[in-house]
Amino acid sequence: MIKTTIDDIAAELGLSKSTVSRAISGKGRISEATRQRVQQCIEQYNYTPSAVARGLAQKRTFNIGVVCPIDYEIFDLQYFHRCLHGISDVASLGGYDILISMIGDRDISNLRRVIENHKADGIILTRTLFDDAAAAYLKQSGLPVVVIGSSPDKDLVQVDNDHLNGCCELTSVLIAKGCRKIALIGGDNTHTVTAVRRRGFELAFEQMGLPLDPSLIYMDTQDERAVGAALEDIVRKKADCVICMDEKLTSYAVTECRHLKIRIPADIKMASFYNSAFLETTTPAITALDIDDRKLGAAAARHLLTMIEGQPSSGELLRSYQVILRESTTLPSAAGR
Amino acid sequence: MIKTTIDDIAAELGLSKSTVSRAISGKGRISEATRQRVQQCIEQYNYTPSAVARGLAQKRTFNIGVVCPIDYEIFDLQYFHRCLHGISDVASLGGYDILISMIGDRDISNLRRVIENHKADGIILTRTLFDDAAAAYLKQSGLPVVVIGSSPDKDLVQVDNDHLNGCCELTSVLIAKGCRKIALIGGDNTHTVTAVRRRGFELAFEQMGLPLDPSLIYMDTQDERAVGAALEDIVRKKADCVICMDEKLTSYAVTECRHLKIRIPADIKMASFYNSAFLETTTPAITALDIDDRKLGAAAARHLLTMIEGQPSSGELLRSYQVILRESTTLPSAAGR
DNA sequence: TTGTAAGCGTTATCAA
DNA sequence: TTGATAACGCTTACAA
């Protein structure tokens, strides 16, 4: 089963291969008659052009690279998968495929190989860290790069959800519901989004002109134990609400409340700055900020393709979030159920 | 920043590009002296060969395609991610990169594009369905294909964990612990693994020479409601143990038990045919069959690379599973905690 | 509108 | 051991 090439088609039709090429790509003037003939012959012979050859001729690969951190946990994976979905939608529209590079925190060899071998026309980073080895490497590579999330490096094109205003909005809603002593449990300090979420939280208090008790902010609480300790402290301080920065922390907090016999929302209200399926099925369901990760991925891919075409891009801040209110923050009066 | 090519290196060194090519690839006889000179020059100029050009010359892409079902749920994603990790390990050793095709149940256009444009040298399928559109398409494509899991199509090279014996072993352990009325809750009937797991369950009874009550087998219970209904039925029939086929079903079952005030393991024991981090943190921790997905991915990639090199492969059945006993199946006598 | 021919950056064949 | 030279399959000036 030897592959048919553009020469075969040209020979069969008695045309030159440049004519066939033009008929396929639609570039350059071509009579409608021959274009039809070519089209028909192509289908008959089941001819499909080689992307490799085309790539060599056009100095392109028609691949976009997506970096997948090897240390992604179960919760991150859903985010990643949805981003990928959006990226894939846009990429395939442009005739691009997706090349995945799995990288560790320090070992970015898979990414290097892709860049060095010129196997992708651009790269998307689905998260950024402070002191990000991948981001630093990509920057000096000169290839078009889009990061999803906010990178400390403002030279990189960024596509992000407006976490600042989203978190501010959710916090404001809780304040409006009467919460005054709101605690915040924050995760990984090396992730840039952590800082933004904290800022959004603080912003809500500033906008409402309310005092904020800094001792109610718990940062870098990564594991179950840390969350448990924070929660005990929070209860001791008689906070009326606790917000966790992501669904992992929230799940820890819910479990911990169960252990400590703290009732949600009767004893304390709870909310999450990142929604997930888990939060709607748990008892009680948890109020959360919902973000459309697929849109985020699609936007990133769109910007990357633009840059690959040679046009500049300045990134984008998407407003595709919404506050979803659930039982965990119902008012005391309505907490009869 | 114009890319340096093999010609530049050749010119700089006063060699022909074929010599340089040989020095790099190591193929053909070359004096150690020139090989060193070339090596040094390459590093100095920071030259890296174009994979596209090499691909065209060798009629290869150095990509392996991995199919990612778009409908993967949160639980599947962890399995997929670990497979991918193993695939990536082996692929990068062979100088290959990973091309991801996201496909729907029926819409395999992203996969088709990869195949038609000849963008991958082989494909790995991480799951198979009965009546699998992707598998059928790949088969007729003629490209090397490895499926992870057991496909009904025996023409496809399969790499799988030995679910049959694994599930049989877990079931046997439970029987040995004194369980007699063991119920089985099974998931998606369109997934081939579902049938294998059921068979392993039955096998344990046959091997022990014990009767099996078919009415305790609940198949195709996909959602929470179905699991809940099954569980109520199971309790009514006074089963002493229930095995769920995967961690999603198990999580549903645990939640349902909580609602129904059924205590695990005091009232009923519980186990899962697929382990996950979730099962060790839940209360109580759930006995499960642990499978090394990363090894599975690595094995699949190894077989695929072999096939790409032109050698035949007959697949592999890995025994990398282990039964992990946890609280959910402790004996009544020890259930004091 | 179509054809010719020169790339694109490698590898492979065959001489030297 | 090295060097010409012809592929590999496609695109794209430039010519006809």
XYZ file of C-alpha atoms (C1' of nucleotides) in Angstrom:
706
model
C 0.000 0.000 0.000
C 2.240 2.789 -1.264
C 1.138 6.323 -0.613
C -0.104 8.361 -3.539
C 1.594 11.726 -3.961
C 0.804 14.943 -5.672
C 2.873 13.746 -8.633
C 0.599 10.766 -9.095
C -2.404 13.021 -9.261
C -0.650 15.400 -11.636
C 0.427 12.561 -13.897
C -3.015 11.013 -13.892
C -4.590 14.292 -14.912
C -1.852 15.335 -17.290
C -1.276 18.468 -15.257
C 1.762 19.795 -13.502
C 1.989 19.352 -9.805
C 2.000 23.093 -9.220
C -1.429 23.268 -10.787
C -2.626 20.483 -8.581
C -1.118 22.189 -5.561
C -2.934 25.375 -6.421
C -6.198 23.580 -6.982
C -5.931 22.118 -3.518
C -4.814 25.171 -1.606
C -6.986 27.576 -3.550
C -4.068 29.994 -3.836
C -3.336 31.555 -7.206
C -5.684 31.699 -10.137
C -7.163 28.445 -11.315
C -9.986 27.644 -13.684
C -13.017 26.232 -12.052
C -12.951 23.352 -14.523
C -9.534 21.995 -13.571
C -10.159 22.565 -9.921
C -13.158 20.285 -10.194
C -11.192 17.676 -12.091
C -8.455 17.746 -9.493
C -10.947 17.532 -6.681
C -12.562 14.515 -8.214
C -9.312 12.730 -8.923
C -8.149 13.357 -5.384
C -11.212 11.723 -3.980
C -10.994 8.842 -6.357
C -7.397 8.062 -5.477
C -7.983 8.924 -1.866
C -5.084 11.293 -1.947
C -4.178 13.250 1.152
C -1.213 15.622 1.167
C 1.710 14.965 3.445
C 1.822 17.472 6.242
C 5.520 16.842 6.626
C 6.342 17.806 3.061
C 4.081 20.790 3.238
C 5.682 21.746 6.502
C 9.142 21.607 5.020
C 8.144 23.746 2.071
C 6.362 26.314 4.210
C 8.682 26.100 7.181
C 5.809 25.209 9.431
C 4.756 22.142 11.330
C 1.050 22.794 11.807
C 1.479 21.641 15.370
C 0.897 23.640 18.458
C 2.642 22.480 21.551
C 0.803 22.233 24.840
C 2.720 21.760 28.039
C 1.304 19.310 30.555
C 2.853 19.362 34.028
C 3.562 15.862 35.194
C 2.652 16.738 38.761
C -0.911 17.684 37.920
C -3.247 16.225 40.483
C -6.696 14.869 39.915
C -8.319 18.264 40.294
C -5.941 20.014 37.941
C -6.532 17.375 35.324
C -10.096 18.376 34.788
C -9.035 21.948 34.264
C -6.357 20.816 31.867
C -8.682 18.534 29.966
C -11.206 21.290 29.461
C -8.529 23.727 28.346
C -7.299 21.120 25.925
C -10.799 20.697 24.617
C -11.006 24.381 23.803
C -7.531 24.429 22.325
C -8.365 21.426 20.194
C -11.534 23.044 18.869
C -9.706 26.092 17.625
C -6.601 24.268 16.500
C -8.467 21.811 14.336
C -10.359 24.638 12.686
C -7.008 26.024 11.609
C -5.700 22.647 10.540
C -3.390 22.373 13.495
C -2.701 19.391 15.705
C -1.672 19.284 19.323
C 1.691 18.126 20.532
C 1.883 17.407 24.236
C 5.046 17.851 26.254
C 4.968 16.387 29.711
C 7.320 18.272 31.950
C 8.382 18.160 35.559
C 9.020 21.155 37.707
C 12.658 21.168 36.695
C 12.899 18.570 33.953
C 11.669 20.284 30.818
C 13.561 18.010 28.444
C 10.443 16.964 26.574
C 9.629 20.582 25.919
C 13.180 21.330 24.843
C 13.115 18.514 22.346
C 9.979 19.896 20.746
C 11.471 23.357 20.448
C 14.926 22.280 19.353
C 13.626 19.935 16.694
C 11.245 22.622 15.481
C 8.245 20.425 15.898
C 5.725 23.082 16.875
C 4.859 26.529 15.550
C 3.883 27.859 18.936
C 3.371 26.819 22.527
C 0.614 27.106 25.085
C 1.382 26.939 28.773
C -1.616 25.998 30.899
C -0.274 27.276 34.157
C 2.529 29.445 35.334
C 4.610 29.411 38.429
C 6.702 32.082 39.979
C 10.185 31.199 38.759
C 8.899 29.038 35.927
C 11.617 27.087 34.123
C 9.384 26.312 31.153
C 8.271 29.917 30.745
C 11.834 31.171 30.954
C 13.034 28.687 28.390
C 10.193 29.416 26.005
C 10.721 33.119 26.240
C 14.291 32.920 25.015
C 13.320 30.453 22.314
C 11.620 33.163 20.340
C 8.662 30.971 19.422
C 5.147 32.360 19.829
C 3.952 31.552 23.325
C 0.656 32.050 25.083
C 0.248 31.355 28.756
C -3.096 30.590 30.304
C -3.081 32.294 33.641
C -1.156 35.322 34.738
C 2.565 35.100 34.465
C 4.786 37.439 36.414
C 6.622 37.890 33.122
C 4.646 40.557 31.323
C 6.539 39.939 28.089
C 4.607 36.733 27.592
C 1.207 36.921 25.987
C -1.338 35.993 28.606
C -4.878 34.749 28.371
C -6.551 34.566 31.697
C -9.833 34.560 33.393
C -10.445 37.636 35.447
C -9.855 35.939 38.756
C -9.362 39.269 40.441
C -12.863 40.495 39.784
C -14.346 37.031 40.040
C -12.991 36.441 43.519
C -13.882 39.975 44.470
C -17.419 39.400 43.303
C -17.888 36.152 45.184
C -16.480 37.718 48.318
C -18.746 40.728 47.894
C -21.763 38.491 47.581
C -20.880 36.821 50.857
C -20.393 40.162 52.516
C -23.754 41.263 51.184
C -25.227 38.141 52.719
C -24.068 39.441 56.070
C -20.739 37.721 56.548
C -18.221 39.912 58.309
C -15.498 37.618 59.585
C -14.546 35.801 56.422
C -11.509 33.539 56.496
C -9.461 32.673 53.424
C -7.563 29.447 52.945
C -5.008 29.712 50.195
C -2.968 27.085 48.401
C 0.324 26.841 46.635
C 2.254 30.085 46.886
C 4.378 29.198 43.893
C 1.320 29.406 41.632
C 0.722 32.885 40.377
C -3.042 32.580 40.525
C -2.870 32.236 44.286
C -1.714 35.797 44.673
C -4.428 37.101 42.351
C -7.161 35.334 44.271
C -5.970 36.779 47.513
C -5.966 40.222 45.972
C -9.551 39.755 44.769
C -10.579 38.757 48.254
C -8.978 41.842 49.764
C -10.426 44.066 47.072
C -13.969 43.154 48.062
C -13.369 44.427 51.584
C -11.800 47.610 50.302
C -14.674 48.287 47.948
C -17.204 47.733 50.704
C -15.181 49.904 53.040
C -14.952 47.111 55.577
C -12.004 46.165 57.754
C -10.194 42.969 56.910
C -8.632 40.809 59.587
C -5.307 39.636 58.130
C -5.030 36.905 60.744
C -7.949 35.184 59.049
C -5.922 34.675 55.884
C -4.108 31.339 55.780
C -1.661 30.971 52.923
C 0.274 28.034 51.586
C -1.897 25.453 53.302
C -1.235 22.574 50.981
C -2.198 19.360 52.671
C -5.055 18.066 54.709
C -3.308 18.610 57.998
C -2.596 22.253 57.254
C -6.195 22.854 56.231
C -7.394 21.091 59.367
C -5.210 23.248 61.566
C -6.342 26.391 59.792
C -9.957 25.389 60.166
C -9.661 24.782 63.899
C -8.089 28.174 64.236
C -10.825 29.741 62.158
C -13.538 28.185 64.310
C -11.771 29.331 67.443
C -11.783 32.870 66.095
C -15.501 32.533 65.420
C -15.372 33.391 61.735
C -18.763 33.216 60.060
C -17.507 32.107 56.687
C -14.514 30.466 55.075
C -13.471 30.646 51.453
C -11.057 28.118 50.010
C -9.020 28.986 46.959
C -9.668 25.827 45.032
C -11.705 22.650 45.088
C -8.978 20.538 46.609
C -8.718 22.747 49.636
C -12.484 22.860 49.783
C -12.759 19.103 49.792
C -10.243 18.958 52.621
C -12.187 21.594 54.497
C -15.493 19.767 54.063
C -13.983 16.542 55.335
C -12.427 18.350 58.250
C -15.724 19.985 59.188
C -17.312 16.579 59.230
C -14.665 15.377 61.658
C -14.935 18.420 63.859
C -18.753 18.213 63.828
C -18.973 21.681 62.384
C -22.156 22.109 60.402
C -22.197 23.908 57.080
C -23.800 26.415 56.725
C -25.336 26.472 60.217
C -22.052 26.904 62.073
C -19.990 28.374 59.294
C -20.574 29.188 55.663
C -18.249 27.910 53.002
C -17.347 28.804 49.435
C -14.707 28.025 46.838
C -12.865 30.260 44.391
C -12.868 27.385 41.904
C -15.887 25.309 41.032
C -15.922 21.623 40.150
C -18.377 18.791 39.788
C -17.325 17.619 43.211
C -18.659 20.746 44.850
C -22.163 20.266 43.540
C -22.524 16.674 44.666
C -21.036 16.989 48.114
C -23.307 17.540 51.111
C -23.968 20.333 51.374
C -23.305 21.638 47.882
C -20.708 24.394 47.976
C -21.053 27.909 46.617
C -18.302 28.537 44.103
C -16.889 30.700 41.370
C -17.418 28.891 38.089
C -14.928 29.409 35.289
C -15.285 28.290 31.703
C -11.938 26.609 31.145
C -12.830 25.484 27.662
C -13.349 29.068 26.572
C -10.050 29.908 28.154
C -8.291 27.243 26.091
C -10.060 28.337 22.934
C -9.063 31.949 23.467
C -5.456 30.957 24.104
C -5.360 28.936 20.903
C -6.895 31.793 18.967
C -4.254 34.189 20.155
C -1.496 31.709 19.452
C -2.678 31.126 15.898
C -2.809 34.861 15.352
C 0.763 35.170 16.490
C 1.844 32.280 14.326
C 0.361 34.125 11.369
C 2.763 36.890 12.235
C 0.362 39.328 13.831
C 0.989 40.611 17.316
C -1.281 39.812 20.211
C -1.581 41.445 23.557
C -3.460 38.724 25.346
C -6.917 38.791 26.779
C -8.685 38.882 30.092
C -11.863 36.829 29.881
C -14.889 37.559 31.978
C -16.345 34.113 31.601
C -16.983 33.435 35.239
C -20.091 33.312 37.334
C -20.859 32.986 40.985
C -22.897 29.889 41.686
C -24.747 30.047 44.966
C -25.422 26.751 46.704
C -26.532 25.508 50.112
C -23.228 26.089 51.841
C -23.901 29.798 52.021
C -27.642 29.918 52.588
C -28.771 32.421 55.181
C -29.355 31.177 58.743
C -33.078 31.883 58.461
C -33.336 29.577 55.483
C -31.121 26.900 56.963
C -34.007 24.844 58.165
C -33.608 22.013 55.690
C 17.158 34.965 14.177
C 17.528 32.740 11.146
C 17.838 29.043 11.780
C 21.216 27.441 11.161
C 21.069 24.379 8.938
C 23.243 21.426 8.249
C 24.675 23.298 5.268
C 25.924 26.068 7.508
C 27.742 23.578 9.661
C 29.174 21.822 6.612
C 30.348 25.090 5.098
C 31.887 26.265 8.339
C 33.829 23.048 8.666
C 34.655 22.680 4.995
C 32.907 19.327 4.939
C 30.032 18.045 2.875
C 26.674 17.905 4.486
C 26.529 14.154 4.125
C 29.559 13.875 6.338
C 27.991 16.126 8.886
C 24.788 14.121 8.733
C 26.728 10.936 9.371
C 28.657 12.477 12.227
C 25.365 13.364 13.867
C 23.470 10.175 13.285
C 26.436 7.900 13.849
C 25.431 5.841 10.846
C 28.175 4.895 8.392
C 31.888 5.011 9.034
C 33.314 8.280 10.250
C 36.688 9.183 11.705
C 36.605 10.011 15.360
C 38.447 13.239 14.608
C 35.835 14.750 12.317
C 33.013 13.518 14.480
C 34.485 15.518 17.328
C 34.942 18.599 15.173
C 31.361 18.386 14.007
C 30.101 17.875 17.526
C 31.919 20.932 18.717
C 30.794 23.117 15.860
C 27.223 22.054 16.409
C 27.335 23.098 20.006
C 29.004 26.346 19.186
C 26.424 27.317 16.612
C 23.662 25.809 18.664
C 22.524 23.797 15.708
C 19.584 21.442 16.067
C 18.366 19.408 13.102
C 14.892 19.982 11.738
C 12.650 17.072 12.557
C 10.436 17.994 9.647
C 13.210 17.687 7.081
C 14.437 14.504 8.637
C 10.913 13.219 8.624
C 10.522 13.914 4.945
C 13.774 12.178 4.092
C 13.032 9.152 6.224
C 9.310 9.098 5.649
C 8.666 9.325 9.335
C 7.256 11.926 11.660
C 8.722 10.867 14.983
C 5.304 11.429 16.477
C 3.107 8.908 18.114
C -0.541 9.690 18.238
C -2.505 9.227 21.424
C -6.268 9.346 21.354
C -7.997 11.187 24.174
C -11.763 10.711 24.446
C -13.435 14.032 24.970
C -15.998 12.486 27.277
C -13.424 11.359 29.826
C -14.673 12.145 33.291
C -12.633 13.254 36.236
C -11.838 9.704 37.268
C -10.762 8.589 33.817
C -8.477 11.552 33.528
C -6.161 10.310 36.191
C -5.882 6.990 34.438
C -5.228 8.765 31.166
C -2.659 11.089 32.660
C -0.722 8.217 34.148
C -0.840 6.269 30.905
C 0.406 9.352 29.128
C 3.218 9.640 31.609
C 4.369 6.129 30.808
C 3.962 6.667 27.085
C 5.930 9.881 27.304
C 8.789 8.205 29.161
C 9.258 5.589 26.485
C 8.539 7.883 23.568
C 11.109 10.459 24.563
C 13.729 7.769 24.959
C 13.148 6.902 21.329
C 13.108 10.540 20.243
C 9.381 10.568 19.690
C 6.849 13.173 20.625
C 3.200 12.787 21.464
C 0.383 14.049 19.305
C -2.991 14.171 21.003
C -6.249 13.699 19.143
C -9.350 14.551 21.063
C -12.259 12.571 19.779
C -15.906 12.187 20.564
C -17.784 8.963 20.527
C -18.676 9.464 16.901
C -16.683 12.468 15.826
C -13.208 11.197 15.154
C -12.299 14.001 12.761
C -9.250 15.041 14.753
C -7.934 11.519 14.557
C -8.665 11.316 10.851
C -6.743 14.483 10.189
C -3.687 13.105 11.931
C -3.818 9.895 9.940
C -4.654 11.457 6.601
C -1.935 14.059 6.862
C 0.528 11.401 7.925
C 1.421 13.206 11.067
C 2.074 10.185 13.265
C 3.974 6.945 12.814
C 1.656 4.974 15.044
C -1.307 5.357 17.353
C -2.147 4.387 20.898
C -5.742 4.015 21.988
C -6.222 4.303 25.742
C -9.573 2.657 25.900
C -11.765 0.620 23.658
C -15.469 0.344 23.314
C -17.569 -2.338 21.808
C -18.300 -0.954 18.368
C -15.429 1.514 18.496
C -15.389 3.980 15.609
C -11.797 5.011 16.269
C -10.558 1.435 16.446
C -12.349 0.514 13.259
C -10.942 3.484 11.420
C -7.417 2.891 12.646
C -7.519 -0.734 11.690
C -8.229 0.004 8.069
C -5.666 2.788 8.031
C -2.841 0.268 8.106
C -0.828 2.302 10.605
C 0.685 0.538 13.615
C -1.828 0.639 16.431
C -1.683 -0.466 20.045
C -4.735 -0.418 22.233
C -4.537 -0.252 25.990
C -7.286 -2.467 27.257
C -8.867 -5.433 25.611
C -10.478 -4.820 22.287
C -13.039 -7.211 20.898
C -11.035 -6.949 17.701
C -8.254 -9.450 18.120
C -6.417 -8.149 15.063
C -5.358 -5.100 17.025
C -2.277 -5.352 19.192
C -3.392 -5.114 22.775
C -1.573 -4.201 25.932
C -3.655 -4.727 28.978
C -3.523 -5.303 32.633
C -4.712 -8.732 33.609
C -8.051 -7.552 34.931
C -9.442 -11.036 34.747
C -7.049 -12.504 37.267
C -6.855 -9.286 39.241
C -10.587 -9.112 39.790
C -10.667 -12.837 40.426
C -7.976 -12.438 43.048
C -9.688 -9.598 44.861
C -12.952 -11.508 44.859
C -11.204 -14.627 46.136
C -9.668 -12.690 48.985
C -13.093 -11.481 50.015
C -14.476 -14.990 49.831
C -11.556 -16.181 51.927
C -12.474 -13.513 54.443
C -15.826 -15.216 54.798
C -18.017 -13.267 52.423
C -20.576 -15.451 50.701
C -23.214 -13.128 49.324
C -21.107 -10.732 47.314
C -22.858 -8.225 45.085
C -21.271 -6.672 42.021
C -22.085 -3.232 40.690
C -20.928 -2.799 37.137
C -20.573 0.247 34.962
C -20.692 1.120 31.334
C -21.562 -1.901 29.232
C -20.084 -0.343 26.126
C -16.620 -0.492 27.680
C -14.914 -3.780 27.043
C -13.225 -3.858 30.420
C -16.599 -4.104 32.092
C -17.165 -7.578 30.686
C -13.704 -8.743 31.736
C -14.184 -7.577 35.287
C -17.465 -9.403 35.533
C -15.820 -12.541 34.238
C -13.061 -12.277 36.853
C -15.674 -11.929 39.542
C -17.474 -15.050 38.366
C -14.224 -16.937 37.984
C -13.444 -16.575 41.667
C -16.674 -18.321 42.578
C -16.033 -21.087 40.093
C -12.521 -21.642 41.374
C -13.729 -21.800 44.943
C -16.556 -24.102 43.940
C -19.115 -21.747 45.392
C -22.532 -20.871 44.027
C -22.979 -17.416 42.577
C -26.260 -15.561 42.853
C -26.731 -13.833 39.471
C -29.387 -11.568 40.913
C -26.650 -9.888 42.937
C -24.965 -8.676 39.778
C -26.061 -5.202 38.716
C -24.808 -4.153 35.319
C -24.867 -0.846 33.500
C -25.538 1.202 36.609
C -24.110 4.459 35.400
C -25.418 7.231 37.576
C -25.903 7.917 41.232
C -29.563 7.006 41.154
C -28.927 3.617 39.598
C -26.236 2.835 42.139
C -28.532 3.948 44.932
C -31.304 1.689 43.707
C -28.914 -1.216 43.341
C -27.567 -0.660 46.820
C -30.995 -0.621 48.402
C -31.742 -3.866 46.646
C -28.457 -5.340 47.791
C -29.148 -4.460 51.401
C -32.605 -5.893 51.156
C -31.116 -9.152 49.951
C -28.750 -9.084 52.908
C -25.534 -9.336 50.947
C -22.449 -9.216 53.132
C -20.238 -7.468 50.624
C -20.449 -5.280 47.536
C -17.799 -4.772 44.907
C -17.964 -1.808 42.550
C -16.216 -1.958 39.230
C -14.534 1.391 39.403
C -13.883 4.275 41.714
C -16.723 6.380 40.425
C -19.284 3.743 41.255
C -17.557 3.234 44.572
C -17.775 6.902 45.422
C -21.472 6.839 44.595
C -21.918 3.755 46.739
C -20.098 5.285 49.699
C -22.230 8.401 49.510
C -25.361 6.312 49.242
C -24.415 4.225 52.269
C -23.989 7.410 54.203
C -27.504 8.464 53.282
C -28.989 5.081 54.046
C -27.125 4.908 57.363
C -25.431 1.718 56.317
C -22.117 1.303 58.066
C -19.050 0.055 56.230
C -17.720 -2.491 57.033
C -19.979 -3.276 60.002
C -23.172 -3.682 57.964
C -21.627 -4.453 54.620
C -18.114 -4.712 53.279
C -17.066 -2.802 50.222
C -14.326 -3.038 47.625
C -13.438 -1.573 44.243
C -11.994 -3.173 41.131
C -10.107 0.028 40.452
C -8.065 1.922 42.999
C -7.638 5.685 43.226
C -6.379 8.271 45.646
C -9.977 8.987 46.553
C -10.458 5.501 47.948
C -7.673 5.832 50.447
C -8.795 9.147 51.870
C -12.480 8.434 52.171
C -13.914 7.173 55.445
C -13.561 4.299 55.684
C -10.740 3.656 53.247
C -11.834 1.214 50.574
C -10.162 -2.061 49.653
C -9.249 -2.005 45.990
C -7.365 -3.529 43.132
C -4.432 -1.292 42.350
C -3.171 -1.083 38.800
C 0.016 0.577 37.614
C -1.298 2.634 34.716
C 2.035 4.235 34.032
C 3.586 0.853 33.370
C 0.675 0.096 31.110
C 1.339 3.205 29.061
C 5.047 2.489 28.927
C 4.436 -1.057 27.712
C 2.033 0.170 25.063
C 4.559 2.690 23.804
C 7.275 0.060 23.736
C 5.167 -2.225 21.621
C 4.201 0.591 19.311
C 7.813 1.629 18.755
C 8.690 -1.963 17.992
C 5.981 -2.091 15.388
C 7.063 1.205 13.913
C 10.536 -0.272 13.506
C 8.856 -2.884 11.372
C 8.882 -5.772 13.778
C 5.686 -7.553 14.663
C 4.214 -7.460 18.131
C 1.620 -9.655 19.697
C 0.708 -7.476 22.608
C 1.176 -8.093 26.272
C -0.822 -8.910 29.362
C 0.726 -7.184 32.350
C 0.455 -8.532 35.848
C 1.182 -5.229 37.512
C -1.739 -5.225 39.889
C -2.061 -5.747 43.583
C -4.886 -6.109 46.010
C -4.782 -3.382 48.621
C -6.729 -4.259 51.746
C -8.192 -1.380 53.679
C -10.725 -0.817 56.438
C -13.787 -1.325 54.301
C -13.266 -5.084 54.372
C -11.934 -5.677 57.857
C -13.432 -8.672 59.596
C -16.337 -8.106 61.991
C -14.168 -9.177 64.920
C -11.659 -6.488 64.130
C -14.267 -3.869 63.387
C -14.021 -2.296 66.819
C -12.220 0.834 65.719
C -4.597 29.727 -16.560
C -0.865 26.556 -16.461
C 4.019 24.840 -16.475
C 9.014 24.949 -15.136
C 12.196 24.837 -11.836
C 14.163 26.069 -7.664
C 13.841 25.610 -3.111
C 12.689 23.615 2.049
C 16.635 20.624 5.324
C 17.478 16.148 5.785
C 18.987 11.221 4.534
C 20.660 7.707 1.302
C 23.098 5.880 -2.627
C 26.959 5.381 -4.933
C 31.412 6.874 -6.324
C 35.804 8.513 -5.294
C 36.595 8.005 5.330
C 34.421 11.500 2.602
C 31.759 13.890 -1.250
C 28.359 14.598 -5.089
C 23.937 14.015 -6.133
C 19.532 12.414 -6.074
C 15.615 11.694 -3.523
C 11.578 12.871 0.080
C 6.577 15.578 -1.308
C 5.150 19.891 -1.396
C 5.077 25.241 -2.308
C 6.095 29.222 -4.911
C 8.339 32.576 -7.916
C 8.718 33.277 -12.433
C 7.975 32.158 -17.163
C 5.118 30.801 -20.820
